[in-house]
């Protein structure tokens, strides 16, 4: 990481961005390609954080816009992920050895944020837009070494690798892939592409299935706890890089 560079933190959803802003004590500032950016310094390192939205297309655009600034020395993807198998408990921050792109088959290895303090890594984080729920498919992925799923990291990695900008990932587990409550929430479109909740869709869903309110509350709490854990891990990594 260049001593004079800025670390960019990309968070898919607003709740993940809020966790980063609070953990890093960042402040609101200018806009980056139409996205509100938050700025500050962590351990003497300049940091900018912004939301990239859910999914590969939005995260690719956000990563491209960020690295085009020219002053970015490292990009960190920060947020929640779904566990595959029993490798990671809920709320745990994890460090994948490999990030794989389900669309292209490309595989990327995260870069150490600080050259003198490499982080032990294991398992594969699989990125894709398809929401995987089939138990047999999940079992097959687990046998291949996949321990978690997300929808953004490999897309950001591809942009950063193409631009010659180091990148890393700070993710924490918010749910287990195949959880029926998560499946129902995704199928009902309870979140918009930018990660904000669709209140109208949620109201209609609960009107039809009022017994699901407990599951949604549980998922929200798990996501908030995981987002905080991921944000703390990202901040710790920046602090230890100096």
mmCIF file of C-alpha atoms in Angstrom:
data_model
loop_
_atom_site.group_PDB
_atom_site.id
_atom_site.type_symbol
_atom_site.label_atom_id
_atom_site.label_comp_id
_atom_site.label_asym_id
_atom_site.label_seq_id
_atom_site.Cartn_x
_atom_site.Cartn_y
_atom_site.Cartn_z
ATOM 1 C CA UNK A 1 0.000 0.000 0.000
ATOM 2 C CA UNK A 2 1.368 3.412 -0.943
ATOM 3 C CA UNK A 3 2.072 5.554 2.085
ATOM 4 C CA UNK A 4 0.376 8.519 0.413
ATOM 5 C CA UNK A 5 -2.605 6.571 -0.918
ATOM 6 C CA UNK A 6 -6.222 6.314 0.196
ATOM 7 C CA UNK A 7 -7.948 3.100 1.226
ATOM 8 C CA UNK A 8 -11.418 2.768 -0.314
ATOM 9 C CA UNK A 9 -14.012 0.725 1.552
ATOM 10 C CA UNK A 10 -16.930 -0.516 -0.557
ATOM 11 C CA UNK A 11 -20.030 -1.700 1.312
ATOM 12 C CA UNK A 12 -22.928 -3.184 -0.686
ATOM 13 C CA UNK A 13 -25.842 -2.215 1.573
ATOM 14 C CA UNK A 14 -26.576 0.922 3.610
ATOM 15 C CA UNK A 15 -26.512 -1.007 6.897
ATOM 16 C CA UNK A 16 -23.009 -2.234 6.033
ATOM 17 C CA UNK A 17 -21.884 1.274 5.124
ATOM 18 C CA UNK A 18 -23.303 2.677 8.362
ATOM 19 C CA UNK A 19 -21.298 0.094 10.312
ATOM 20 C CA UNK A 20 -18.103 1.139 8.497
ATOM 21 C CA UNK A 21 -18.766 4.842 9.089
ATOM 22 C CA UNK A 22 -19.326 4.263 12.801
ATOM 23 C CA UNK A 23 -16.404 1.876 13.297
ATOM 24 C CA UNK A 24 -14.009 4.175 11.446
ATOM 25 C CA UNK A 25 -15.509 7.397 12.822
ATOM 26 C CA UNK A 26 -15.781 8.703 9.286
ATOM 27 C CA UNK A 27 -17.601 11.870 8.267
ATOM 28 C CA UNK A 28 -19.793 12.751 5.316
ATOM 29 C CA UNK A 29 -18.129 14.595 2.472
ATOM 30 C CA UNK A 30 -18.195 14.876 -1.282
ATOM 31 C CA UNK A 31 -19.610 12.500 -3.874
ATOM 32 C CA UNK A 32 -17.743 9.886 -5.883
ATOM 33 C CA UNK A 33 -19.436 9.344 -9.256
ATOM 34 C CA UNK A 34 -22.787 10.352 -7.789
ATOM 35 C CA UNK A 35 -22.403 8.284 -4.631
ATOM 36 C CA UNK A 36 -22.177 9.945 -1.242
ATOM 37 C CA UNK A 37 -18.727 9.313 0.188
ATOM 38 C CA UNK A 38 -17.552 9.286 3.796
ATOM 39 C CA UNK A 39 -14.008 10.317 4.670
ATOM 40 C CA UNK A 40 -11.593 10.109 7.560
ATOM 41 C CA UNK A 41 -8.314 8.680 8.755
ATOM 42 C CA UNK A 42 -7.755 5.366 10.508
ATOM 43 C CA UNK A 43 -4.379 4.916 12.134
ATOM 44 C CA UNK A 44 -3.089 7.810 10.070
ATOM 45 C CA UNK A 45 -4.301 6.255 6.809
ATOM 46 C CA UNK A 46 -6.741 8.221 4.635
ATOM 47 C CA UNK A 47 -10.009 6.326 4.087
ATOM 48 C CA UNK A 48 -13.028 6.850 1.854
ATOM 49 C CA UNK A 49 -16.139 4.669 2.218
ATOM 50 C CA UNK A 50 -19.206 4.400 0.014
ATOM 51 C CA UNK A 51 -22.013 2.008 -0.888
ATOM 52 C CA UNK A 52 -21.653 -0.010 -4.074
ATOM 53 C CA UNK A 53 -25.084 -1.677 -4.132
ATOM 54 C CA UNK A 54 -25.937 -5.361 -4.226
ATOM 55 C CA UNK A 55 -24.816 -7.617 -7.068
ATOM 56 C CA UNK A 56 -21.961 -7.882 -9.514
ATOM 57 C CA UNK A 57 -22.979 -5.157 -11.989
ATOM 58 C CA UNK A 58 -23.293 -2.364 -9.442
ATOM 59 C CA UNK A 59 -20.156 -3.342 -7.570
ATOM 60 C CA UNK A 60 -18.179 -3.418 -10.818
ATOM 61 C CA UNK A 61 -19.300 0.119 -11.645
ATOM 62 C CA UNK A 62 -18.530 1.372 -8.162
ATOM 63 C CA UNK A 63 -15.078 -0.221 -8.149
ATOM 64 C CA UNK A 64 -14.277 1.227 -11.572
ATOM 65 C CA UNK A 65 -15.383 4.695 -10.476
ATOM 66 C CA UNK A 66 -13.320 4.500 -7.290
ATOM 67 C CA UNK A 67 -10.057 3.311 -8.828
ATOM 68 C CA UNK A 68 -10.449 5.934 -11.593
ATOM 69 C CA UNK A 69 -9.820 8.611 -8.925
ATOM 70 C CA UNK A 70 -6.131 7.774 -9.211
ATOM 71 C CA UNK A 71 -5.324 8.146 -5.522
ATOM 72 C CA UNK A 72 -6.629 4.783 -4.299
ATOM 73 C CA UNK A 73 -3.902 2.518 -2.943
ATOM 74 C CA UNK A 74 -6.136 -0.341 -1.751
ATOM 75 C CA UNK A 75 -9.805 -1.366 -1.986
ATOM 76 C CA UNK A 76 -11.572 -3.307 0.774
ATOM 77 C CA UNK A 77 -14.978 -4.938 0.251
ATOM 78 C CA UNK A 78 -16.789 -4.815 3.594
ATOM 79 C CA UNK A 79 -20.015 -6.525 4.533
ATOM 80 C CA UNK A 80 -21.960 -9.678 5.275
ATOM 81 C CA UNK A 81 -21.949 -13.116 3.666
ATOM 82 C CA UNK A 82 -23.828 -16.399 3.848
ATOM 83 C CA UNK A 83 -22.057 -19.448 5.248
ATOM 84 C CA UNK A 84 -21.814 -22.706 3.314
ATOM 85 C CA UNK A 85 -21.606 -25.700 5.618
ATOM 86 C CA UNK A 86 -20.427 -25.395 9.193
ATOM 87 C CA UNK A 87 -17.054 -23.720 8.704
ATOM 88 C CA UNK A 88 -18.090 -20.270 9.953
ATOM 89 C CA UNK A 89 -20.497 -19.522 12.821
ATOM 90 C CA UNK A 90 -22.909 -16.609 12.708
ATOM 91 C CA UNK A 91 -21.228 -13.274 13.350
ATOM 92 C CA UNK A 92 -17.709 -14.522 12.604
ATOM 93 C CA UNK A 93 -15.377 -12.441 10.474
ATOM 94 C CA UNK A 94 -13.517 -14.711 8.054
ATOM 95 C CA UNK A 95 -10.603 -14.397 5.647
ATOM 96 C CA UNK A 96 -10.946 -16.396 2.411
ATOM 97 C CA UNK A 97 -7.848 -17.698 0.707
ATOM 98 C CA UNK A 98 -9.554 -17.430 -2.685
ATOM 99 C CA UNK A 99 -12.461 -15.409 -4.083
ATOM 100 C CA UNK A 100 -14.113 -17.133 -7.042
ATOM 101 C CA UNK A 101 -16.427 -15.658 -9.689
ATOM 102 C CA UNK A 102 -19.397 -17.947 -10.376
ATOM 103 C CA UNK A 103 -19.995 -16.226 -13.740
ATOM 104 C CA UNK A 104 -16.554 -16.626 -15.256
ATOM 105 C CA UNK A 105 -14.781 -19.215 -13.115
ATOM 106 C CA UNK A 106 -11.997 -16.702 -12.439
ATOM 107 C CA UNK A 107 -10.248 -16.989 -9.093
ATOM 108 C CA UNK A 108 -8.577 -14.173 -7.188
ATOM 109 C CA UNK A 109 -6.386 -14.040 -4.102
ATOM 110 C CA UNK A 110 -6.896 -11.126 -1.690
ATOM 111 C CA UNK A 111 -3.904 -8.892 -1.035
ATOM 112 C CA UNK A 112 -2.544 -8.155 2.432
ATOM 113 C CA UNK A 113 -3.390 -4.606 3.451
ATOM 114 C CA UNK A 114 -0.201 -4.344 5.477
ATOM 115 C CA UNK A 115 2.911 -5.965 4.002
ATOM 116 C CA UNK A 116 4.381 -6.975 7.363
ATOM 117 C CA UNK A 117 1.274 -8.566 8.915
ATOM 118 C CA UNK A 118 -0.239 -11.155 6.560
ATOM 119 C CA UNK A 119 -3.563 -12.594 7.729
ATOM 120 C CA UNK A 120 -4.008 -16.399 7.814
ATOM 121 C CA UNK A 121 -6.590 -17.336 5.166
ATOM 122 C CA UNK A 122 -8.613 -20.427 4.305
ATOM 123 C CA UNK A 123 -11.519 -21.504 2.124
ATOM 124 C CA UNK A 124 -13.171 -19.996 -0.923
ATOM 125 C CA UNK A 125 -15.661 -17.128 -1.037
ATOM 126 C CA UNK A 126 -17.916 -17.594 -4.079
ATOM 127 C CA UNK A 127 -19.425 -14.499 -5.719
ATOM 128 C CA UNK A 128 -22.490 -14.637 -7.950
ATOM 129 C CA UNK A 129 -25.859 -13.070 -8.637
ATOM 130 C CA UNK A 130 -27.783 -16.334 -8.437
ATOM 131 C CA UNK A 131 -29.327 -17.056 -5.073
ATOM 132 C CA UNK A 132 -28.300 -20.655 -4.307
ATOM 133 C CA UNK A 133 -30.783 -22.618 -2.204
ATOM 134 C CA UNK A 134 -30.609 -26.193 -3.493
ATOM 135 C CA UNK A 135 -29.111 -28.419 -0.737
ATOM 136 C CA UNK A 136 -27.333 -30.682 -3.231
ATOM 137 C CA UNK A 137 -25.738 -27.682 -4.944
ATOM 138 C CA UNK A 138 -24.626 -26.274 -1.595
ATOM 139 C CA UNK A 139 -23.184 -29.642 -0.573
ATOM 140 C CA UNK A 140 -21.255 -29.807 -3.851
ATOM 141 C CA UNK A 141 -19.856 -26.324 -3.291
ATOM 142 C CA UNK A 142 -18.792 -27.279 0.223
ATOM 143 C CA UNK A 143 -16.928 -30.294 -1.136
ATOM 144 C CA UNK A 144 -15.128 -27.946 -3.545
ATOM 145 C CA UNK A 145 -13.907 -25.817 -0.637
ATOM 146 C CA UNK A 146 -16.500 -23.029 -0.788
ATOM 147 C CA UNK A 147 -17.191 -21.824 2.741
ATOM 148 C CA UNK A 148 -19.223 -18.649 2.081
ATOM 149 C CA UNK A 149 -21.233 -16.818 -0.582
ATOM 150 C CA UNK A 150 -21.615 -13.170 -1.534
ATOM 151 C CA UNK A 151 -22.666 -11.082 -4.543
ATOM 152 C CA UNK A 152 -19.910 -8.489 -4.967
ATOM 153 C CA UNK A 153 -16.331 -9.375 -4.022
ATOM 154 C CA UNK A 154 -15.123 -11.158 -7.165
ATOM 155 C CA UNK A 155 -16.565 -8.377 -9.333
ATOM 156 C CA UNK A 156 -14.615 -5.777 -7.366
ATOM 157 C CA UNK A 157 -11.515 -7.975 -7.457
ATOM 158 C CA UNK A 158 -11.661 -8.207 -11.263
ATOM 159 C CA UNK A 159 -11.782 -4.417 -11.634
ATOM 160 C CA UNK A 160 -8.969 -3.885 -9.143
ATOM 161 C CA UNK A 161 -6.753 -6.550 -10.701
ATOM 162 C CA UNK A 162 -7.273 -4.963 -14.114
ATOM 163 C CA UNK A 163 -6.314 -1.551 -12.751
ATOM 164 C CA UNK A 164 -3.336 -2.818 -10.769
ATOM 165 C CA UNK A 165 -4.867 -1.785 -7.441
ATOM 166 C CA UNK A 166 -4.491 -4.161 -4.460
ATOM 167 C CA UNK A 167 -7.716 -5.298 -2.838
ATOM 168 C CA UNK A 168 -8.923 -7.335 0.105
ATOM 169 C CA UNK A 169 -12.148 -8.408 1.752
ATOM 170 C CA UNK A 170 -13.623 -8.057 5.254
ATOM 171 C CA UNK A 171 -16.744 -10.178 5.512
ATOM 172 C CA UNK A 172 -18.683 -11.630 8.434
ATOM 173 C CA UNK A 173 -21.391 -14.295 8.470
ATOM 174 C CA UNK A 174 -24.981 -13.063 8.720
ATOM 175 C CA UNK A 175 -26.828 -16.249 7.751
ATOM 176 C CA UNK A 176 -26.460 -19.807 6.495
ATOM 177 C CA UNK A 177 -27.019 -20.417 2.786
ATOM 178 C CA UNK A 178 -30.304 -22.254 2.332
ATOM 179 C CA UNK A 179 -31.956 -20.718 5.423
ATOM 180 C CA UNK A 180 -35.620 -20.725 4.460
ATOM 181 C CA UNK A 181 -36.208 -17.320 6.006
ATOM 182 C CA UNK A 182 -33.481 -15.855 3.785
ATOM 183 C CA UNK A 183 -34.892 -17.670 0.760
ATOM 184 C CA UNK A 184 -38.359 -16.261 1.410
ATOM 185 C CA UNK A 185 -37.029 -12.740 1.912
ATOM 186 C CA UNK A 186 -35.062 -12.811 -1.347
ATOM 187 C CA UNK A 187 -37.846 -14.394 -3.383
ATOM 188 C CA UNK A 188 -40.300 -11.760 -2.169
ATOM 189 C CA UNK A 189 -37.976 -8.893 -3.149
ATOM 190 C CA UNK A 190 -37.804 -7.390 0.314
ATOM 191 C CA UNK A 191 -34.594 -5.535 -0.572
ATOM 192 C CA UNK A 192 -33.983 -3.190 -3.503
ATOM 193 C CA UNK A 193 -30.844 -3.513 -5.683
ATOM 194 C CA UNK A 194 -29.090 -0.856 -3.593
ATOM 195 C CA UNK A 195 -29.737 -2.883 -0.445
ATOM 196 C CA UNK A 196 -32.374 -0.603 1.070
ATOM 197 C CA UNK A 197 -35.480 -2.367 2.395
ATOM 198 C CA UNK A 198 -38.621 -2.284 0.287
ATOM 199 C CA UNK A 199 -41.131 -1.373 2.996
ATOM 200 C CA UNK A 200 -44.112 -1.881 0.730
ATOM 201 C CA UNK A 201 -43.011 -5.365 -0.305
ATOM 202 C CA UNK A 202 -42.345 -6.262 3.325
ATOM 203 C CA UNK A 203 -45.797 -5.044 4.383
ATOM 204 C CA UNK A 204 -47.496 -7.080 1.671
ATOM 205 C CA UNK A 205 -45.424 -10.133 2.538
ATOM 206 C CA UNK A 206 -46.227 -9.935 6.243
ATOM 207 C CA UNK A 207 -49.906 -9.313 5.512
ATOM 208 C CA UNK A 208 -49.950 -12.664 3.717
ATOM 209 C CA UNK A 209 -47.617 -14.428 6.167
ATOM 210 C CA UNK A 210 -47.729 -12.654 9.543
ATOM 211 C CA UNK A 211 -46.001 -15.585 11.264
ATOM 212 C CA UNK A 212 -42.828 -14.657 9.351
ATOM 213 C CA UNK A 213 -42.235 -11.464 11.323
ATOM 214 C CA UNK A 214 -40.065 -13.262 13.877
ATOM 215 C CA UNK A 215 -37.825 -14.676 11.148
ATOM 216 C CA UNK A 216 -37.377 -11.269 9.540
ATOM 217 C CA UNK A 217 -36.485 -9.679 12.867
ATOM 218 C CA UNK A 218 -33.954 -12.454 13.472
ATOM 219 C CA UNK A 219 -32.375 -11.949 10.049
ATOM 220 C CA UNK A 220 -32.169 -8.197 10.569
ATOM 221 C CA UNK A 221 -30.411 -8.624 13.906
ATOM 222 C CA UNK A 222 -27.977 -11.154 12.449
ATOM 223 C CA UNK A 223 -27.196 -8.853 9.515
ATOM 224 C CA UNK A 224 -26.583 -5.885 11.803
ATOM 225 C CA UNK A 225 -24.276 -7.905 14.072
ATOM 226 C CA UNK A 226 -22.340 -9.293 11.099
ATOM 227 C CA UNK A 227 -22.037 -5.863 9.499
ATOM 228 C CA UNK A 228 -20.538 -4.504 12.721
ATOM 229 C CA UNK A 229 -18.093 -7.422 12.907
ATOM 230 C CA UNK A 230 -17.004 -6.927 9.294
ATOM 231 C CA UNK A 231 -16.561 -3.186 9.823
ATOM 232 C CA UNK A 232 -14.449 -3.752 12.924
ATOM 233 C CA UNK A 233 -12.289 -6.198 10.981
ATOM 234 C CA UNK A 234 -11.801 -3.705 8.146
ATOM 235 C CA UNK A 235 -10.816 -0.964 10.579
ATOM 236 C CA UNK A 236 -8.440 -3.322 12.415
ATOM 237 C CA UNK A 237 -6.782 -4.240 9.120
ATOM 238 C CA UNK A 238 -6.196 -0.589 8.237
ATOM 239 C CA UNK A 239 -4.871 0.175 11.706
ATOM 240 C CA UNK A 240 -2.427 -2.744 11.529
ATOM 241 C CA UNK A 241 -1.160 -1.705 8.088
ATOM 242 C CA UNK A 242 0.839 1.200 9.434
#
